[in-house]
Short mmCIF file of C-alpha atoms in Angstrom, two decimals:
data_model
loop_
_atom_site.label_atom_id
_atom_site.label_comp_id
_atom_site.label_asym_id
_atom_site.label_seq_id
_atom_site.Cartn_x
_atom_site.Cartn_y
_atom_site.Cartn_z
CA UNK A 14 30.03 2.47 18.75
CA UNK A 15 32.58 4.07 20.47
CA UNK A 16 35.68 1.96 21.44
CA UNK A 17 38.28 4.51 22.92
CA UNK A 18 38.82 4.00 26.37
CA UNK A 19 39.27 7.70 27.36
CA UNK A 20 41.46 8.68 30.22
CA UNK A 21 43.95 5.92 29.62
CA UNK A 22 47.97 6.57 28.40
CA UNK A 23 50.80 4.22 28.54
CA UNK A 24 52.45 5.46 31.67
CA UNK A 25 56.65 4.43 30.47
CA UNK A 26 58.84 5.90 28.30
CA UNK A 27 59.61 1.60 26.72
CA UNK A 28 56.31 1.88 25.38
CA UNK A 29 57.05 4.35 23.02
CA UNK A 30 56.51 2.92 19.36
CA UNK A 31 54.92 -0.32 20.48
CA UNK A 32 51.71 -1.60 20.20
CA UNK A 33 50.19 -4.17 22.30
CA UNK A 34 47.39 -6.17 21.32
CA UNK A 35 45.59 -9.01 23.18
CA UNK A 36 42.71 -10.44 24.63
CA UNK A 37 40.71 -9.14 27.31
CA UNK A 38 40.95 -10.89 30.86
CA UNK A 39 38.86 -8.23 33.32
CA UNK A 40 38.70 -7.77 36.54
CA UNK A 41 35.37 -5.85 37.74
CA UNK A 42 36.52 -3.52 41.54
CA UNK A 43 33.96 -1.47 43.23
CA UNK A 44 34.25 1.92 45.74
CA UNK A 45 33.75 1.35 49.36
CA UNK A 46 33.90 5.01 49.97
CA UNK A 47 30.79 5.74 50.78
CA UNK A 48 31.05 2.88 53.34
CA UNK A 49 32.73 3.64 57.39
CA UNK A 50 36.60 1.93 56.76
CA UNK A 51 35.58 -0.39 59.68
CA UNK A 52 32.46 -1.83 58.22
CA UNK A 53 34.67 -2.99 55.31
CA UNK A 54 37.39 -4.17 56.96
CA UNK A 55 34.95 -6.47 58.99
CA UNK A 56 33.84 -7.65 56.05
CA UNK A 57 37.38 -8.45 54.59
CA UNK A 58 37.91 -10.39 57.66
CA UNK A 59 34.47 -12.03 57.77
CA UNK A 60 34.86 -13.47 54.14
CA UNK A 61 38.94 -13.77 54.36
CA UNK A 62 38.96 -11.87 50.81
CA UNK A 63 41.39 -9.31 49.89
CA UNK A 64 41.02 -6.26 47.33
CA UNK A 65 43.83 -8.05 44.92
CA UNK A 66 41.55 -11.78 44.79
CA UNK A 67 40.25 -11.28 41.68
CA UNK A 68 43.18 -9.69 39.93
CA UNK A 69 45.97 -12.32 41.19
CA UNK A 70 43.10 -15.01 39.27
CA UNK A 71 42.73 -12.90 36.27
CA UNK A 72 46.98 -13.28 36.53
CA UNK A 73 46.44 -17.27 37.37
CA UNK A 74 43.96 -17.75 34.23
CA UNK A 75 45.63 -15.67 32.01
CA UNK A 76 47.19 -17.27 28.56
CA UNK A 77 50.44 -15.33 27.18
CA UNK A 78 49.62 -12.79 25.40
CA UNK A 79 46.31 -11.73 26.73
CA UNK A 80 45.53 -8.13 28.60
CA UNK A 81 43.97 -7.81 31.88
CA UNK A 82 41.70 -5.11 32.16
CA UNK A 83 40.71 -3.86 35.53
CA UNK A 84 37.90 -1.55 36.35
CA UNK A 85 38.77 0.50 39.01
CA UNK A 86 35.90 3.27 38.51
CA UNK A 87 38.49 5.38 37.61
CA UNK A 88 39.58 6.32 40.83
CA UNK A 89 43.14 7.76 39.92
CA UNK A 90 43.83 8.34 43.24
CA UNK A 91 44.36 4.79 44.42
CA UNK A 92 46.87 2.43 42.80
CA UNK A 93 45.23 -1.41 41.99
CA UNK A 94 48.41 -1.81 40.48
CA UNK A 95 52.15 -2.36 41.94
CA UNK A 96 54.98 -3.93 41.19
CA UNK A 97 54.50 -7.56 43.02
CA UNK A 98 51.69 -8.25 40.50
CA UNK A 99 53.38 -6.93 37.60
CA UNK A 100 56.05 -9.15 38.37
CA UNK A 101 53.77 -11.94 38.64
CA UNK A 102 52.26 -11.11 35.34
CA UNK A 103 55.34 -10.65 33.68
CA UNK A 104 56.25 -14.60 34.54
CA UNK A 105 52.96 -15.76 33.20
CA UNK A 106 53.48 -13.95 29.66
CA UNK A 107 50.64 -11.26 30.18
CA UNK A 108 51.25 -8.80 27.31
CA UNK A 109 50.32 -5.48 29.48
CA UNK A 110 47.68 -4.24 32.24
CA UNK A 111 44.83 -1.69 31.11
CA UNK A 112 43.88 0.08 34.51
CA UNK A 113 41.02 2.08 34.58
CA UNK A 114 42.44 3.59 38.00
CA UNK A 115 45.50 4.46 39.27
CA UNK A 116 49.03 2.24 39.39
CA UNK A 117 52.28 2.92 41.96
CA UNK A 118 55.77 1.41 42.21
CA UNK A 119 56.36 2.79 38.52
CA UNK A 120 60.36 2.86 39.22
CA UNK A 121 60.52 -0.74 39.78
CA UNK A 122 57.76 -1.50 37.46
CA UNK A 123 59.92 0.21 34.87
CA UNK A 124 62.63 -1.82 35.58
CA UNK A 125 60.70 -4.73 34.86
CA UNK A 126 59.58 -3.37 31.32
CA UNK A 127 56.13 -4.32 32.08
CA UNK A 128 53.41 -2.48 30.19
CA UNK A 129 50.83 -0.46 31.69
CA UNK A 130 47.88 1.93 30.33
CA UNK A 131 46.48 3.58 33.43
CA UNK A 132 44.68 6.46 34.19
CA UNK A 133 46.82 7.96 36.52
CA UNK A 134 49.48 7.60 39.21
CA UNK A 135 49.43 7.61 42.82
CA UNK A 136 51.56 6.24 46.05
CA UNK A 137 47.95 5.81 48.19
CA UNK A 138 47.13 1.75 47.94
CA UNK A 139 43.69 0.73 47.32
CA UNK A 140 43.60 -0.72 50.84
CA UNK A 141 39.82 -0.45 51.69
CA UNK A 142 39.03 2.13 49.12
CA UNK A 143 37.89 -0.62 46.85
CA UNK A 144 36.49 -3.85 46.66
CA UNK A 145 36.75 -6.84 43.73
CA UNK A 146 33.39 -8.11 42.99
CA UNK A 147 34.11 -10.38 39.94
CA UNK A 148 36.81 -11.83 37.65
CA UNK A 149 36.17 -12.16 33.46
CA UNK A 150 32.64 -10.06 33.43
CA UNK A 151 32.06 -7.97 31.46
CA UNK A 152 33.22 -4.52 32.57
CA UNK A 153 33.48 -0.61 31.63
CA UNK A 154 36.67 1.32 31.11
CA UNK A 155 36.53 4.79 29.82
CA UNK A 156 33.39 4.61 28.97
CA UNK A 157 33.30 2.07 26.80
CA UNK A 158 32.45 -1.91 27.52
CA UNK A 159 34.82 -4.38 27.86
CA UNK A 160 33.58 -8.38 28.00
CA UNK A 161 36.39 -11.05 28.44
CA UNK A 162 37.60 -12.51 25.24
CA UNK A 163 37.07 -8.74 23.66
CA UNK A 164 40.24 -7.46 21.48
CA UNK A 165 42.21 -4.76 23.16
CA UNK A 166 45.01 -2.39 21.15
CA UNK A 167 47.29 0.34 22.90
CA UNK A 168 49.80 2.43 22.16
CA UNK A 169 51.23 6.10 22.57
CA UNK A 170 47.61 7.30 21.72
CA UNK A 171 45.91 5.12 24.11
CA UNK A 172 43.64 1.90 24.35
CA UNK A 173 40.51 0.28 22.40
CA UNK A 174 38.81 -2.66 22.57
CA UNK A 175 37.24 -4.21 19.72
CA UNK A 176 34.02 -6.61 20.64
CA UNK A 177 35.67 -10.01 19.71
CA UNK A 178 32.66 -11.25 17.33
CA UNK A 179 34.41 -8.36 15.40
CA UNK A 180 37.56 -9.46 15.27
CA UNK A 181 37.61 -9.96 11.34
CA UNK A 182 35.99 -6.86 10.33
CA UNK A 183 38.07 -4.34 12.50
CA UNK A 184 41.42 -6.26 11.12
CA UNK A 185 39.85 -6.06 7.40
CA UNK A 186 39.09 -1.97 8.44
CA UNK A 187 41.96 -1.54 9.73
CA UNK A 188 44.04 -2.70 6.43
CA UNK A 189 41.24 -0.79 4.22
CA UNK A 190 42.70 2.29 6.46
CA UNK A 191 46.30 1.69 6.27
CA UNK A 192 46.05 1.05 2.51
CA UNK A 193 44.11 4.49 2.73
CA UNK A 194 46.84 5.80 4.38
CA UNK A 195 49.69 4.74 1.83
CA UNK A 196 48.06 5.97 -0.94
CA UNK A 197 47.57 9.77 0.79
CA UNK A 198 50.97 9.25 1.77
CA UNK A 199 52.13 9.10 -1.80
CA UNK A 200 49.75 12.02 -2.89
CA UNK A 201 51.76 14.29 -0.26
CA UNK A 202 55.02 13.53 -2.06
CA UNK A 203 53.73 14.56 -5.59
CA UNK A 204 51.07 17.17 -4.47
CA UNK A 205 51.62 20.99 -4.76
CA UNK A 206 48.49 21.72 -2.92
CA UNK A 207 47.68 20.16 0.46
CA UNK A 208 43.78 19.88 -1.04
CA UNK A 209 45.18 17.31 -3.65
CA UNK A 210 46.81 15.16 -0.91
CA UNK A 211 43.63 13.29 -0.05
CA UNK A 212 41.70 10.68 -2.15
CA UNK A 213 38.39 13.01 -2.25
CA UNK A 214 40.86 15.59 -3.79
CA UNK A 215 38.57 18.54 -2.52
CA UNK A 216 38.27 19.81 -6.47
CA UNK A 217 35.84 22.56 -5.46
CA UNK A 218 37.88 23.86 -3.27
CA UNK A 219 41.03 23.46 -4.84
CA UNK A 220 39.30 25.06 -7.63
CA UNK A 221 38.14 28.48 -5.64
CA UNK A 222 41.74 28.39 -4.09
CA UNK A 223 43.62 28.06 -7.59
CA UNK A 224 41.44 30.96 -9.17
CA UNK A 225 41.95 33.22 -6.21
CA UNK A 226 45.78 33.19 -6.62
CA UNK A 227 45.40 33.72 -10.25
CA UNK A 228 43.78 36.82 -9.60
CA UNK A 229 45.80 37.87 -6.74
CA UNK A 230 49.24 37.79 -8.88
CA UNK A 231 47.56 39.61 -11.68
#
């Protein structure tokens, strides 16, 4: 199971050396592109719904600390993000913004030091370019599925999610790694050869590698 959302990067320089972790809140959007603009304007006016519906609720329900997750079909082109809502998600304690699209206002949204993962940047709004069709369903970022409640992680590298029945074993795979991690860490400080710097040691190799200098500095 794959669980990278690829595509997605922290778009401000404050993120740098942060992680943010939290609980999924999604928002699922829809193209209207292959739709004439008027037919979905009249519909906008019909219903008396608005593109941004279902994200200022995911904003509404959100608890501190939680992640809203917005599946824009990756339409990079056209920002479903700006700086009133990050503002508004800022004052209800949401930890970040995963946007599988595009996000604009990033001057003021830096000044706010709010964190987004997007896929790209762009000053064209989502005006009738898209369409919200649900709030916390389940929904697909980057390829990979994203159901509310799931556990999402991001940092410089980018964003997973982590189904949340899961939960324990990720966090006890994740410490198996970093433990992993230390003790490789240690082997590089004692280690002549890079082969003896991991656990598996690589002895064949290290092996073939040894006897060939031996007979290269005869």
């Amino acid at each position: 199971m794959d669980t990278y959302m690829a595509g997605l990067r922290p778009i401000f320089d404050f993120m740098k050396g942060k992680v943010y972790v939290g609980t999924a809140i999604t928002v699922k959007e829809v193209s209207t592109t292959h739709e004439p603009m008027e037919v979905v304007q009249k519909r906008f006016q019909e219903t008396g719904r608005s593109r941004i519906d279902h994200a200022l609720a995911a904003i509404d329900f959100a608890e501190p600390g939680d992640i809203i997750v917005i599946d824009g079909e990756g339409m990079e082109d056209v920002a479903i993000w700006g700086e009133n809502m990050a503002m508004l998600a800022k004052r209800n304690g949401v930890c970040a913004v995963v946007l599988y699209g595009g996000v604009r206002d990033v001057a003021k949204i830096r000044e706010l030091e709010f964190p987004v993962f997007a896929k790209g940047v762009s000053p064209r709004g989502s005006g009738y370019f898209l369409e919200s069709i649900g709030f916390n369903v389940p929904v697909t970022c980057g390829g990979v599925q994203v159901r509310p409640g799931d556990i999402i992680v991001g940092d410089e590298d980018g964003v997973v999610s982590a189904p949340k029945e899961y939960a324990s074993k990720v966090l006890e795979v994740a410490q198996e790694i970093l433990e992993k991690e230390r003790i490789t860490k240690e082997a590089i400080k004692q280690a002549r050869y890079a082969l003896e710097s991991y656990p598996s040691g690589r002895p064949k190799i290290l092996e073939e590698l040894k006897k060939k200098r031996r007979e290269e500095s005869r």
